Structures are given as structure tokens and as C-alpha cells.
Coordinates of N, CA and C in Angstrom, one line a residue:
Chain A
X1 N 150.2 -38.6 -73.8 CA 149.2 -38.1 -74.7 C 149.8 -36.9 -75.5
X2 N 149.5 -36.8 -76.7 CA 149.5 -35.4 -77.6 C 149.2 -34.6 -77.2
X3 N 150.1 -33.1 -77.5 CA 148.9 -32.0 -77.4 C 149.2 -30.9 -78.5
X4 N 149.1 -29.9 -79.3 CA 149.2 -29.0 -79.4 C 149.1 -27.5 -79.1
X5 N 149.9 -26.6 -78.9 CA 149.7 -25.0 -78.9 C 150.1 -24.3 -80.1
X6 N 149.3 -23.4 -80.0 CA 148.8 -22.8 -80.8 C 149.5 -21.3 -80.7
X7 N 150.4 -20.3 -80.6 CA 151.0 -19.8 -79.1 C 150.1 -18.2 -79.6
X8 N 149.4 -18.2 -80.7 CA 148.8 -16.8 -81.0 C 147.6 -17.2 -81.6
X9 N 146.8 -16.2 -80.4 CA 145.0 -16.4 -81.3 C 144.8 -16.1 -82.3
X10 N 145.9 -14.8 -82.2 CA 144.9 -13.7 -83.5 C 147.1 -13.1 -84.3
X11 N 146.7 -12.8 -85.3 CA 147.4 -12.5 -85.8 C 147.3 -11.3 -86.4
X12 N 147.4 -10.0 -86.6 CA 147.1 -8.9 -87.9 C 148.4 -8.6 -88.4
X13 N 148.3 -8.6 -90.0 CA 149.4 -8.4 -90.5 C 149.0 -7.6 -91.8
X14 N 149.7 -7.2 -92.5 CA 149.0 -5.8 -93.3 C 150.0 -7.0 -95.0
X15 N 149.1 -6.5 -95.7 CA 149.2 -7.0 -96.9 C 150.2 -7.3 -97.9
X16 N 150.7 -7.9 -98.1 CA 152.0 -8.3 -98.8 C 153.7 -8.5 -97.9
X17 N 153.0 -8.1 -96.6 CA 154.2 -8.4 -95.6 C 154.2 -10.2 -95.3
X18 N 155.1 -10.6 -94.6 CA 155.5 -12.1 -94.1 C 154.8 -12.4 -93.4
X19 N 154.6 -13.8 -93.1 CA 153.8 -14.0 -91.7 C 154.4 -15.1 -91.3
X20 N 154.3 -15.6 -89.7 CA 154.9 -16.7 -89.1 C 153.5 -17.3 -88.3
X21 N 152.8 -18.2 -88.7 CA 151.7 -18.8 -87.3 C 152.5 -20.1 -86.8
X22 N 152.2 -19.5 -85.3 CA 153.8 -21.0 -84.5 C 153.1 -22.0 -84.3
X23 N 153.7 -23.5 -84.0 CA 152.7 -24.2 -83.6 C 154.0 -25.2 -83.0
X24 N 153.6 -25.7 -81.5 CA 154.3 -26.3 -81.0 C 153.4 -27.3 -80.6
X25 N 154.3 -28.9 -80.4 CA 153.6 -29.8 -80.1 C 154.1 -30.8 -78.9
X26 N 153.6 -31.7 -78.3 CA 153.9 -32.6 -77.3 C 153.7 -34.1 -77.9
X27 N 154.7 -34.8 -77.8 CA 154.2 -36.3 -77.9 C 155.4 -37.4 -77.7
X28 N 155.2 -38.2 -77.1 CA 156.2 -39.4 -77.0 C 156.9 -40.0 -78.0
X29 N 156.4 -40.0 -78.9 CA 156.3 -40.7 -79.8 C 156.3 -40.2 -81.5
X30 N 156.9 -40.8 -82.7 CA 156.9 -40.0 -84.1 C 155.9 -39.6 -84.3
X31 N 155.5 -38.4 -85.0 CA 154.5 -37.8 -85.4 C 154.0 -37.8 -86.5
X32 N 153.0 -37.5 -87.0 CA 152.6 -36.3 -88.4 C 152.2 -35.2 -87.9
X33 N 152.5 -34.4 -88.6 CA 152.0 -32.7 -88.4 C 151.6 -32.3 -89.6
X34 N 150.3 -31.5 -89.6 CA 149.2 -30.7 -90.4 C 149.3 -30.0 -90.1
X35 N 149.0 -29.0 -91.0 CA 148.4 -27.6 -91.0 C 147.1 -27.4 -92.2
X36 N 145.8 -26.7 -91.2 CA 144.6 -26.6 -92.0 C 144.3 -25.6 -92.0
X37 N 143.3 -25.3 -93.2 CA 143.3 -23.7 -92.8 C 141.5 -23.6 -93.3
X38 N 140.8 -22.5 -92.5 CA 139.5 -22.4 -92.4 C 138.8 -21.6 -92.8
X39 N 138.0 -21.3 -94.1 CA 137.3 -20.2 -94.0 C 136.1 -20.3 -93.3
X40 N 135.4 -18.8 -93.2 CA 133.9 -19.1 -92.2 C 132.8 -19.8 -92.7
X41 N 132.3 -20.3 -91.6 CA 131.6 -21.4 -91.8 C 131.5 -22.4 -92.7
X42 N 132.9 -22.9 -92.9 CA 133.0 -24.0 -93.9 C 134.3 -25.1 -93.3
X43 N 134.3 -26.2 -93.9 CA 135.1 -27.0 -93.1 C 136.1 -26.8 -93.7
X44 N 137.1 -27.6 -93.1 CA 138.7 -27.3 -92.6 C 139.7 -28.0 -94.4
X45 N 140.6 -27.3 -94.6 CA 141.3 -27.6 -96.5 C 142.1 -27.8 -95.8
X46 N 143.2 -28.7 -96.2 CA 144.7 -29.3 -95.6 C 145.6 -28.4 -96.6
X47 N 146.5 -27.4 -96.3 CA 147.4 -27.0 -96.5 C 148.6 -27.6 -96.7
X48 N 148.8 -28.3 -96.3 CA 150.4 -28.9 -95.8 C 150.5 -30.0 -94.8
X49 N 151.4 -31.1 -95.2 CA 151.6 -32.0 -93.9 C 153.1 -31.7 -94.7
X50 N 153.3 -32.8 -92.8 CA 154.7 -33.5 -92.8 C 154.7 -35.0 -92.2
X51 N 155.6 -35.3 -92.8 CA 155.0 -36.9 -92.6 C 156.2 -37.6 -92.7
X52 N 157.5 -37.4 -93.0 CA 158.5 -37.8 -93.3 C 159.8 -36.6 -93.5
X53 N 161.5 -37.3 -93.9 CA 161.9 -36.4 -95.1 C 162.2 -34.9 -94.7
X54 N 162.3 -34.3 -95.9 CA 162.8 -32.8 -95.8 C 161.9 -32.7 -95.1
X55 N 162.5 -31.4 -94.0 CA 161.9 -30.7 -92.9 C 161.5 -29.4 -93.0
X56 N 161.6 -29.3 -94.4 CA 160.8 -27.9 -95.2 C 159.9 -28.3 -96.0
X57 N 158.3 -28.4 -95.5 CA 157.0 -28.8 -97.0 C 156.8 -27.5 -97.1
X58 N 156.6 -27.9 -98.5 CA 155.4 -26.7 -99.2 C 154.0 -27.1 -99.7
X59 N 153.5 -25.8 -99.3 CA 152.3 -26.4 -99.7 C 151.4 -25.8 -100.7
X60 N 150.2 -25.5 -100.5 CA 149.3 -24.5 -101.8 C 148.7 -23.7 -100.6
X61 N 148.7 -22.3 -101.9 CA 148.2 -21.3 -101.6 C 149.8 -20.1 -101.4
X62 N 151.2 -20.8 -101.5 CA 152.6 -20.6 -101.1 C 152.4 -20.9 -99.8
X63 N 151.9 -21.1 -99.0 CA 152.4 -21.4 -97.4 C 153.7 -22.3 -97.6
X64 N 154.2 -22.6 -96.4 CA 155.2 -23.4 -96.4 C 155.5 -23.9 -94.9
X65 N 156.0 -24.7 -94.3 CA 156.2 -24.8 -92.8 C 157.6 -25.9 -92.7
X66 N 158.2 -25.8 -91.4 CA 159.4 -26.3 -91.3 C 159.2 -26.9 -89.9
X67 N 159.7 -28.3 -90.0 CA 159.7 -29.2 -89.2 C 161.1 -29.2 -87.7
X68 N 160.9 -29.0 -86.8 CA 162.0 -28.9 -86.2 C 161.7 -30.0 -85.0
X69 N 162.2 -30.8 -85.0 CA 161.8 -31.7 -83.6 C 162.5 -31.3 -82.4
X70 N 164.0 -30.7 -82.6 CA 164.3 -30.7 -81.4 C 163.7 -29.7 -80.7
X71 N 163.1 -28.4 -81.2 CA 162.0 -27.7 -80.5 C 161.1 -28.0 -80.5
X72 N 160.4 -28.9 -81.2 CA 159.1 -29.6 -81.3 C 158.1 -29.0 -81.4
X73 N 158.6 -27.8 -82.6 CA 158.0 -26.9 -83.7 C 157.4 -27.3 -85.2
X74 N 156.7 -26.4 -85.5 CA 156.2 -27.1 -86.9 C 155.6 -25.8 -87.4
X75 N 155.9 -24.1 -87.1 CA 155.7 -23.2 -87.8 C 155.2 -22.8 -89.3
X76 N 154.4 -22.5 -89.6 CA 154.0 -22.2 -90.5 C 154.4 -20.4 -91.5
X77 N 154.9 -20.4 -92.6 CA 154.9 -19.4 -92.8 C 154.5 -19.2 -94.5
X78 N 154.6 -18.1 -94.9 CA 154.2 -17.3 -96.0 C 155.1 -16.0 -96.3
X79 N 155.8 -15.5 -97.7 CA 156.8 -14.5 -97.6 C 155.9 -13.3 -98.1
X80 N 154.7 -13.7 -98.6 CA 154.1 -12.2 -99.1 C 152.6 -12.8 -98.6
X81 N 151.2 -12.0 -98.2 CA 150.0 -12.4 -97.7 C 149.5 -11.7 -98.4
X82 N 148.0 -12.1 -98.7 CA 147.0 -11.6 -99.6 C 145.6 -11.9 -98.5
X83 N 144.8 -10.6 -99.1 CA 143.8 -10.2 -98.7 C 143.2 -11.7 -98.4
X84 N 142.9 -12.0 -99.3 CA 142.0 -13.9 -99.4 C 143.1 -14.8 -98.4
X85 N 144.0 -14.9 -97.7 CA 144.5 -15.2 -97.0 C 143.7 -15.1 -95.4
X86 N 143.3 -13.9 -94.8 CA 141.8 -14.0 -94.0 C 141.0 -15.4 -93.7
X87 N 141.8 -15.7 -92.5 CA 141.0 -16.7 -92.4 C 141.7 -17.9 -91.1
X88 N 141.1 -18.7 -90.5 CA 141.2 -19.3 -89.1 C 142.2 -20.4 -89.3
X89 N 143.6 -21.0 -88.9 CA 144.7 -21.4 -89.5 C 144.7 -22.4 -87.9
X90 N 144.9 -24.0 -88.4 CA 144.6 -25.0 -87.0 C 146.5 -25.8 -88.0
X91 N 147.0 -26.3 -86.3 CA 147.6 -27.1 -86.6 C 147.6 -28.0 -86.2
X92 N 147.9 -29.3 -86.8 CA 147.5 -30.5 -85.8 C 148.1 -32.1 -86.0
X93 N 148.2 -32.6 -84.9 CA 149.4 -33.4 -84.9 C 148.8 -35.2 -85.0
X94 N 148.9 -35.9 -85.2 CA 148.7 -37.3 -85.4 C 149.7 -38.4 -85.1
X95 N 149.7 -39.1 -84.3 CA 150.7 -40.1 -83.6 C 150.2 -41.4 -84.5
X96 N 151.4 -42.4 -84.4 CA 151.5 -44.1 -85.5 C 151.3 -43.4 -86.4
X97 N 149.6 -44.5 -86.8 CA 149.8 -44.7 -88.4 C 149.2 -44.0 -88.3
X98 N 148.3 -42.8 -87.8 CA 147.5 -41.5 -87.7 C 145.9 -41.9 -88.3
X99 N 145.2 -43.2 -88.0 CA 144.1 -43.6 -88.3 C 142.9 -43.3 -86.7
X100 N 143.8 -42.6 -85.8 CA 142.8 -43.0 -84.7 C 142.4 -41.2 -84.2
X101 N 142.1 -40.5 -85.4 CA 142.0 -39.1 -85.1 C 143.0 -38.3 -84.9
X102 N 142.9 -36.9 -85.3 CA 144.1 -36.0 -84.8 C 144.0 -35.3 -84.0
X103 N 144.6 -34.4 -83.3 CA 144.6 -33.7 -82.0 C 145.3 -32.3 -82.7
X104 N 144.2 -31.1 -82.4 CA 144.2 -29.9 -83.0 C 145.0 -29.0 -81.9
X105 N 145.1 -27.7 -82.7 CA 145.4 -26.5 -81.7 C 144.4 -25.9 -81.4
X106 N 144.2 -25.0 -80.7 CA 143.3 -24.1 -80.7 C 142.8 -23.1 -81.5
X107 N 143.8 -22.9 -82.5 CA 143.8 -22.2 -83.8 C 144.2 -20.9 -83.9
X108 N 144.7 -20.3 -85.3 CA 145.1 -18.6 -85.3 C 144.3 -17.7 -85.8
X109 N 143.4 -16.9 -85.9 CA 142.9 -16.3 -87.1 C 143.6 -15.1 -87.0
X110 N 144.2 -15.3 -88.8 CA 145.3 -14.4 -89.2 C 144.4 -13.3 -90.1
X111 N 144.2 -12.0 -89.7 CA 143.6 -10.9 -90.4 C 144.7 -10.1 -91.1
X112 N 144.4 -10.0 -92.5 CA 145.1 -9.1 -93.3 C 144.8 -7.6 -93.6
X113 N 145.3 -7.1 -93.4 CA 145.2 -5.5 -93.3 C 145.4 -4.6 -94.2
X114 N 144.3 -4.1 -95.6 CA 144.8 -3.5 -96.5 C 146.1 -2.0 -96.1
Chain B
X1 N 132.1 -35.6 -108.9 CA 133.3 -35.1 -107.7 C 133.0 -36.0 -106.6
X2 N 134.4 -36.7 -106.1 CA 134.8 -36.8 -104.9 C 134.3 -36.4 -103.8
X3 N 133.9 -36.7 -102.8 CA 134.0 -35.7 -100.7 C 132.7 -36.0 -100.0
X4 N 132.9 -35.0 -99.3 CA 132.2 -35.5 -98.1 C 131.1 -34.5 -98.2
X5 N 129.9 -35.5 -97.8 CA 129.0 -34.0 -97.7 C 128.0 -34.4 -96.1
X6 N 127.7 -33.3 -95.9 CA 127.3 -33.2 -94.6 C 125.8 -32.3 -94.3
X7 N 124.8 -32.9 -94.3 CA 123.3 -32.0 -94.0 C 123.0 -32.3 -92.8
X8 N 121.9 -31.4 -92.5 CA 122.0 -30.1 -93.0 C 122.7 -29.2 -92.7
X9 N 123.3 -28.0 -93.2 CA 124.4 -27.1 -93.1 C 124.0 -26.5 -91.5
X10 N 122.4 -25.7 -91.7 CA 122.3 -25.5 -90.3 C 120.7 -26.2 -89.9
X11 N 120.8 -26.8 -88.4 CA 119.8 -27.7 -87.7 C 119.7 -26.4 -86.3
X12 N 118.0 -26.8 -86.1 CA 117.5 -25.8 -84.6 C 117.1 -27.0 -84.7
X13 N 117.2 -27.5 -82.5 CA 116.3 -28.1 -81.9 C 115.9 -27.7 -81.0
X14 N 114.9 -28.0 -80.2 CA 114.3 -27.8 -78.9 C 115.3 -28.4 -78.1
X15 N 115.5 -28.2 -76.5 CA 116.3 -28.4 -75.7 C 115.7 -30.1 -75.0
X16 N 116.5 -31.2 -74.7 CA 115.4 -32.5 -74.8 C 115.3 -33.5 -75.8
X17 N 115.3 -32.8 -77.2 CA 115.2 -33.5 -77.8 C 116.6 -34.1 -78.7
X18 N 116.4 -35.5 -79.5 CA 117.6 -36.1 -80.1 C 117.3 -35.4 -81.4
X19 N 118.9 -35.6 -81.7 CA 119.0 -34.9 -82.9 C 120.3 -35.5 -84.1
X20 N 120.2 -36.1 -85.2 CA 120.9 -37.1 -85.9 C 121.5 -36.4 -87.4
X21 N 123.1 -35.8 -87.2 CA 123.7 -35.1 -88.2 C 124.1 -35.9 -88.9
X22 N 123.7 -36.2 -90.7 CA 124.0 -36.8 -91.9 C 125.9 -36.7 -91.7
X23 N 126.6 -37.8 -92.7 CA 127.7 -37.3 -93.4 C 128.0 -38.4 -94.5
X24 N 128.4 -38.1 -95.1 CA 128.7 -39.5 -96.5 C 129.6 -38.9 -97.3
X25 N 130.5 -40.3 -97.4 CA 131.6 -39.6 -98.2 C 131.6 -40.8 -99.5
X26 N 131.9 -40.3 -100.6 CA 132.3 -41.4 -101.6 C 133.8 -41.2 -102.1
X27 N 135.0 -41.4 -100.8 CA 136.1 -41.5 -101.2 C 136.5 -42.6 -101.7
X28 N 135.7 -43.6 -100.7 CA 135.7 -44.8 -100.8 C 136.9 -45.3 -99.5
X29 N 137.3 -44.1 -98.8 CA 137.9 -44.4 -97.5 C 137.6 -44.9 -96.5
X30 N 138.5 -45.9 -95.8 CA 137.6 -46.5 -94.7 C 137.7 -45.8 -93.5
X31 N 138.2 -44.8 -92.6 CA 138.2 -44.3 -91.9 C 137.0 -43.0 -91.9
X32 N 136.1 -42.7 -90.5 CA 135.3 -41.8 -90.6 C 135.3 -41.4 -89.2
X33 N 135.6 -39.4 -89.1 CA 135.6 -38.6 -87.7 C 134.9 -38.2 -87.8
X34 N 133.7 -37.8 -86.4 CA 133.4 -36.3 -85.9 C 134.0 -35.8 -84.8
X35 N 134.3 -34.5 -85.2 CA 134.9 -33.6 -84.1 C 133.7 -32.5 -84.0
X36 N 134.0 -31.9 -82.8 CA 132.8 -31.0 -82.5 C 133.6 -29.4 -82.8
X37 N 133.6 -28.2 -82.7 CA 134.4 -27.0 -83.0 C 133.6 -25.8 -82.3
X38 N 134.1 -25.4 -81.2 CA 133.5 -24.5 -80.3 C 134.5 -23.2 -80.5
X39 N 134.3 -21.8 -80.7 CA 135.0 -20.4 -80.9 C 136.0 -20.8 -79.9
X40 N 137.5 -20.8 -80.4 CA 138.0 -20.6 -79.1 C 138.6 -21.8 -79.0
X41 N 138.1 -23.2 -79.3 CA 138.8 -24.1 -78.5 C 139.3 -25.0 -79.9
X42 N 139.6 -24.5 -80.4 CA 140.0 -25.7 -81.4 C 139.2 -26.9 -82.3
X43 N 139.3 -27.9 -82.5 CA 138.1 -29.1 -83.3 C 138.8 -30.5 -81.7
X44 N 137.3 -30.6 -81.8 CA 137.8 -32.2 -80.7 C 136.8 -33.0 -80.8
X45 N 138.1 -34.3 -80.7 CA 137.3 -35.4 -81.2 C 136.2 -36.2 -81.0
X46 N 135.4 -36.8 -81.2 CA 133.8 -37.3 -80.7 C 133.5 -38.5 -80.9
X47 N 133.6 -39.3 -81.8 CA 133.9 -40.8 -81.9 C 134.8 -40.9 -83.4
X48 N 134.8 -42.1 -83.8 CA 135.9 -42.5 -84.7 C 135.3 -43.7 -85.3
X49 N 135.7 -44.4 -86.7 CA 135.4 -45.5 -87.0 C 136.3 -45.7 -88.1
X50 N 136.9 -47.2 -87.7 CA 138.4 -47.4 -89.1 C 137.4 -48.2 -89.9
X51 N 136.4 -48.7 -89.3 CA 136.2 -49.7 -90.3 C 134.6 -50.3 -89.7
X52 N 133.9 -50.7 -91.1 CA 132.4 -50.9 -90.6 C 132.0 -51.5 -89.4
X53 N 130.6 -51.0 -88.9 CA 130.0 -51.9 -87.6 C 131.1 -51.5 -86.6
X54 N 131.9 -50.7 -86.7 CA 133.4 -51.0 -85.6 C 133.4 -48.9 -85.1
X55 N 133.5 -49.1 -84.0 CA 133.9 -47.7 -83.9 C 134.4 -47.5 -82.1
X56 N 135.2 -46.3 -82.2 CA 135.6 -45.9 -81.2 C 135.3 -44.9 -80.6
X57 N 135.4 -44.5 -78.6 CA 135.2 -42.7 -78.8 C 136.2 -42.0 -78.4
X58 N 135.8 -40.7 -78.8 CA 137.0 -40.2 -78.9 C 136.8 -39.4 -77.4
X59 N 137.7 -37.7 -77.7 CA 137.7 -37.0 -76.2 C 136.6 -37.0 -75.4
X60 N 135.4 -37.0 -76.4 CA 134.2 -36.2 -75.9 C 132.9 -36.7 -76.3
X61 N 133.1 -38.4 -75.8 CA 131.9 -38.8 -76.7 C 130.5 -38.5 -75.7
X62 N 130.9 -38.3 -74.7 CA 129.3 -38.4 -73.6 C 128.6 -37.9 -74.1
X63 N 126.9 -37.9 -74.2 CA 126.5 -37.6 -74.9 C 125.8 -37.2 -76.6
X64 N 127.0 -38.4 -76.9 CA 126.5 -38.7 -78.6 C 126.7 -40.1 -78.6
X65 N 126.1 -40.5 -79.6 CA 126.0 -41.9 -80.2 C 126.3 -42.0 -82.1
X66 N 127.2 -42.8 -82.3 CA 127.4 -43.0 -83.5 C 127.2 -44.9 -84.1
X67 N 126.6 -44.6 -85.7 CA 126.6 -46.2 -86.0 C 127.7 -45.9 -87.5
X68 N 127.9 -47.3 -87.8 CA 128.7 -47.4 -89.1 C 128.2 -48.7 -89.7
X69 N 127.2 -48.4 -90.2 CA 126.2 -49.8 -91.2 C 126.8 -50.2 -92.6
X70 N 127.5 -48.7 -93.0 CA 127.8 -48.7 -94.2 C 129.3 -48.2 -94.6
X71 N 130.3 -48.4 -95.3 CA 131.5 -47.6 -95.5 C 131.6 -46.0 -95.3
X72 N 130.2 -45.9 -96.7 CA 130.1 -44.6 -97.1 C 129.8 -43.4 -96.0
X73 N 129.2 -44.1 -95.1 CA 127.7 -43.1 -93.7 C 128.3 -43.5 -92.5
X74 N 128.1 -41.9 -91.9 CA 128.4 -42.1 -89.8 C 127.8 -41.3 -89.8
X75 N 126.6 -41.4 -89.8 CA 125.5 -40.7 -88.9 C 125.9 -40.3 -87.6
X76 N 125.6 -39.1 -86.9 CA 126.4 -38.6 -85.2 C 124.7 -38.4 -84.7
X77 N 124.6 -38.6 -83.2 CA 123.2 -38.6 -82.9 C 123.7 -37.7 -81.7
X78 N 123.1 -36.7 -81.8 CA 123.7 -35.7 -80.5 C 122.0 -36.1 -79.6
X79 N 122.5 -36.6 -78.1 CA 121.4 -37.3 -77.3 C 121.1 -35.7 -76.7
X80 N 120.1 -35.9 -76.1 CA 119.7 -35.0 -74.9 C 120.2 -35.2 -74.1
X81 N 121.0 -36.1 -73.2 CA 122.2 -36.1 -72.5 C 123.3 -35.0 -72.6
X82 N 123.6 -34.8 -73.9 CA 124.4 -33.8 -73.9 C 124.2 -32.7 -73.6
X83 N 125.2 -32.1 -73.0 CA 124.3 -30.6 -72.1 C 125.0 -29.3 -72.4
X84 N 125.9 -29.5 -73.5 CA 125.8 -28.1 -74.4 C 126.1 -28.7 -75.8
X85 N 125.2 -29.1 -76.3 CA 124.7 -29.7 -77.6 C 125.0 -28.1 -79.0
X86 N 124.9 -26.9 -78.2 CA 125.3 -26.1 -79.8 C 126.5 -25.8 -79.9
X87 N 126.5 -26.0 -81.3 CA 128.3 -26.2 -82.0 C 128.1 -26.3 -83.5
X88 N 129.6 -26.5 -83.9 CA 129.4 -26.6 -85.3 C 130.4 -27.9 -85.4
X89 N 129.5 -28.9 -86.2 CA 130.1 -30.3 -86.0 C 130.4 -30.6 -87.3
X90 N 132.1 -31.1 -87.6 CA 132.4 -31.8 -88.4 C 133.0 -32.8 -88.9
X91 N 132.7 -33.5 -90.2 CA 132.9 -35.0 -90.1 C 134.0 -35.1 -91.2
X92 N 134.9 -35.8 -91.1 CA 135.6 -36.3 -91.8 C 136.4 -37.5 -92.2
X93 N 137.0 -37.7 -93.0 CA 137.6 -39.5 -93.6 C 138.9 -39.3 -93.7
X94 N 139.7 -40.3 -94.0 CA 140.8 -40.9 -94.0 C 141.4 -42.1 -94.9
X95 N 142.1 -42.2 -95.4 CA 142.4 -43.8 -95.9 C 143.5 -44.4 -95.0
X96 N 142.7 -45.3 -94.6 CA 143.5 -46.4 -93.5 C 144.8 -47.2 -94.0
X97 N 145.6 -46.5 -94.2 CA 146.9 -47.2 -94.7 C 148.2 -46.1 -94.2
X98 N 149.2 -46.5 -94.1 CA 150.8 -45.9 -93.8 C 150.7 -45.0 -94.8
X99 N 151.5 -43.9 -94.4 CA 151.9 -43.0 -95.6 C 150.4 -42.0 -95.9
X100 N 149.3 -42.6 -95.4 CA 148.3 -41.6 -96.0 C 147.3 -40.7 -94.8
X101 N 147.9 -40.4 -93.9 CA 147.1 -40.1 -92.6 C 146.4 -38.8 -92.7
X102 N 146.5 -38.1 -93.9 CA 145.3 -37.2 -93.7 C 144.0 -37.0 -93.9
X103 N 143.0 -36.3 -93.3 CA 141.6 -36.6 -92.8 C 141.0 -35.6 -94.1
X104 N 140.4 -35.6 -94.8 CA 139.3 -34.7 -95.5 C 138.1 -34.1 -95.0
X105 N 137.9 -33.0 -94.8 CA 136.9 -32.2 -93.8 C 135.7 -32.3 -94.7
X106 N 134.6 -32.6 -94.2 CA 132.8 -31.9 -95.4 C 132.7 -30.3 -94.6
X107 N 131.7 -30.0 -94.8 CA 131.4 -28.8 -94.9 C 130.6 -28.1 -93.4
X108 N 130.6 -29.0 -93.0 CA 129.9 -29.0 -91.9 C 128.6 -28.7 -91.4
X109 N 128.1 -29.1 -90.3 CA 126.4 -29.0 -89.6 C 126.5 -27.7 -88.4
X110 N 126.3 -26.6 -88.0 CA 126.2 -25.7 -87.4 C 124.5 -26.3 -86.7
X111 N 124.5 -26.5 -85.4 CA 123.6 -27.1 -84.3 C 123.2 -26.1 -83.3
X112 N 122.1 -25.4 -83.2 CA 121.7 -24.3 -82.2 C 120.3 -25.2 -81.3
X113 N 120.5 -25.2 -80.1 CA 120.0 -26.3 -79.4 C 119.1 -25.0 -78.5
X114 N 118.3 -24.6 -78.0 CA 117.3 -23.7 -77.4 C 116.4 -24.5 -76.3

């Protein structure tokens, strides 16, 4: 079975610095990997997958995240953060043809810090 | 526009009673999830459906019941069975083909059960 970690609840990072949210995963088998990202009380925007291919996506908003299987990593980062960046950050992994549901992390919420 | 929409945003029930959260998407995708989203634990999954009249459950279906009459509608029926029924539940789609495995979130139903 899949699983994902998530390896930090909370994140604070102060405004225009870098940020790294980790996300490591378990599975037998090839993957897909997401990253979503959450504002409050609203449902979940897809930032980024990987699904193939280069093991560097980018995505919107500048995020970007790097594929590494032999650590069976899929970290997410950003070189500069913005205020509107605030907000609950899930990764999450999908096995085959990824039609039978995904299997989430527990999630980050990354607070930016004027 | 496109997506998914999901009423009502927030539902109160009495404890006992059944309770039936809308979702309808006009992606025209044949794939439809609810996952449930508790502070803290991530999004997990509750049933699934690739395709009409047809569905599966997912982690955590005890306690709910879902139908698929239509492409567009997956109605979720949180039973009185369920015995922590408040959460914030959301539904999402997919297009059932290789190469396209990501899910589109609605907006979600926030469920306070008393």
C-alpha cells in the first residue's frame, strides 16, 4: 500500500526568503506525485504534478518540486515567498493509471512572516 | 465555466439523523471522489466512482453511502451510522485515461453534526 509523509506540520518563514515543504512517499510500484495547495475553507488547486520525464516540474504560483526516487522524495520548493503564499500545502501520491483515488499527506501549513 | 460545485458550503444536523452532500461537475469527466478532511490528518478517501451506476469504497467508507445515476452527480449520504460525521467533505473528478490522473477539488461542504 501507498503512503505519504508529510515530515513538517507547520512551517514559518519570513517574507521573500526560500522555502523547502518535504514530502516523502512509500509504494511498490510507479507513481504520480501532486502537490496541492489549500486556502481556508476552500478546496484543494493542483500546483504541480509529476507524472513522467524531467525530475524538475514547475509549476504556478513559481513553486517548483524535484522528483527523486531513490529517496523517494518529491519536495517542494519556492526561491522567494509572498505574503498570499499563507496557506495549507498536501502532497500526494497516486499508483497505475491513478483513476482509483489518491493517497494524501497529512499536510504543511506554511505561515509567512512579514 | 468549467468545475465542480458542491452545496451546501456549510450543513448543521441533529445527531441521528441522515444527511445527503450535493456535488456536480460539468467537466464532463468520468471519474468522481469524496474524501473526508479532518485538522490534522490529511484528506481520506470515502468512496470513488470511474464510471456510472459503478462505484467503489474507499479508506473510510463505513458509514456513508454513495449513488452514480448520472456522469455529472455523486451525491455522498453521511448515515447515522457514522459516528463522527463532522468534517469538511470534498468531492472531486478526474478524466479516466493515462497521462491525465489529476483530480479537480469543488469547494467544499463543512458538516457540524450536534
Amino acid at each position: 500500500a501507498q503512503s505519504v509523509t508529510q515530515l513538517d506540520s507547520q512551517v514559518p518563514v519570513f517574507e521573500e526568503a526560500p522555502v523547502e515543504l518535504r514530502c516523502n512517499y512509500s509504494s511498490s510500484v510507479s507513481v504520480y506525485l501532486f502537490w496541492y495547495v489549500q486556502y481556508p475553507n476552500q478546496g484543494l488547486q493542483l500546483l504541480l504534478k509529476y507524472l513522467s520525464g524531467s525530475t524538475l516540474v514547475k509549476g504556478i504560483n513559481g513553486f517548483e518540486a524535484e522528483f527523486n526516487k531513490s529517496q523517494t522524495s518529491f519536495h517542494l520548493r519556492k526561491p522567494s515567498v509572498h505574503i498570499s503564499d499563507t496557506a495549507e500545502y498536501f502532497c500526494a501520491v497516486s499508483e497505475g493509471g491513478g483513476a482509483d483515488g489518491l493517497t494524501f499527506g497529512k499536510g504543511t501549513h506554511l505561515i509567512i512572516q512579514p | 465555466d468549467g468545475g465542480i460545485t458542491q452545496s451546501p458550503k456549510y450543513l448543521f444536523r441533529k445527531e441521528g439523523q441522515n444527511v445527503t452532500l450535493s456535488c456536480e461537475q460539468n467537466l464532463n469527466h468520468d471519474a468522481m471522489y469524496w474524501y473526508r478532511q479532518d485538522p490534522g490528518q490529511g484528506l481520506r478517501l470515502i468512496y470513488y466512482s470511474q464510471i456510472v451506476n459503478d462505484f467503489q469504497k474507499g479508506d473510510i467508507a463505513e458509514g456513508y453511502s454513495v449513488s452514480r445515476e448520472k456522469k455529472e452527480s455523486f451525491p455522498l449520504t453521511v448515515t447515522s451510522a457514522q459516528k463522527n460525521p463532522t468534517a469538511f467533505y470534498l468531492c472531486a473528478s478526474s478524466i479516466v485515461s493515462t497521462g491525465m490522473p489529476e483530480q479537480y477539488f469543488g469547494p467544499g461542504t463543512r458538516l457540524t453534526v450536534t
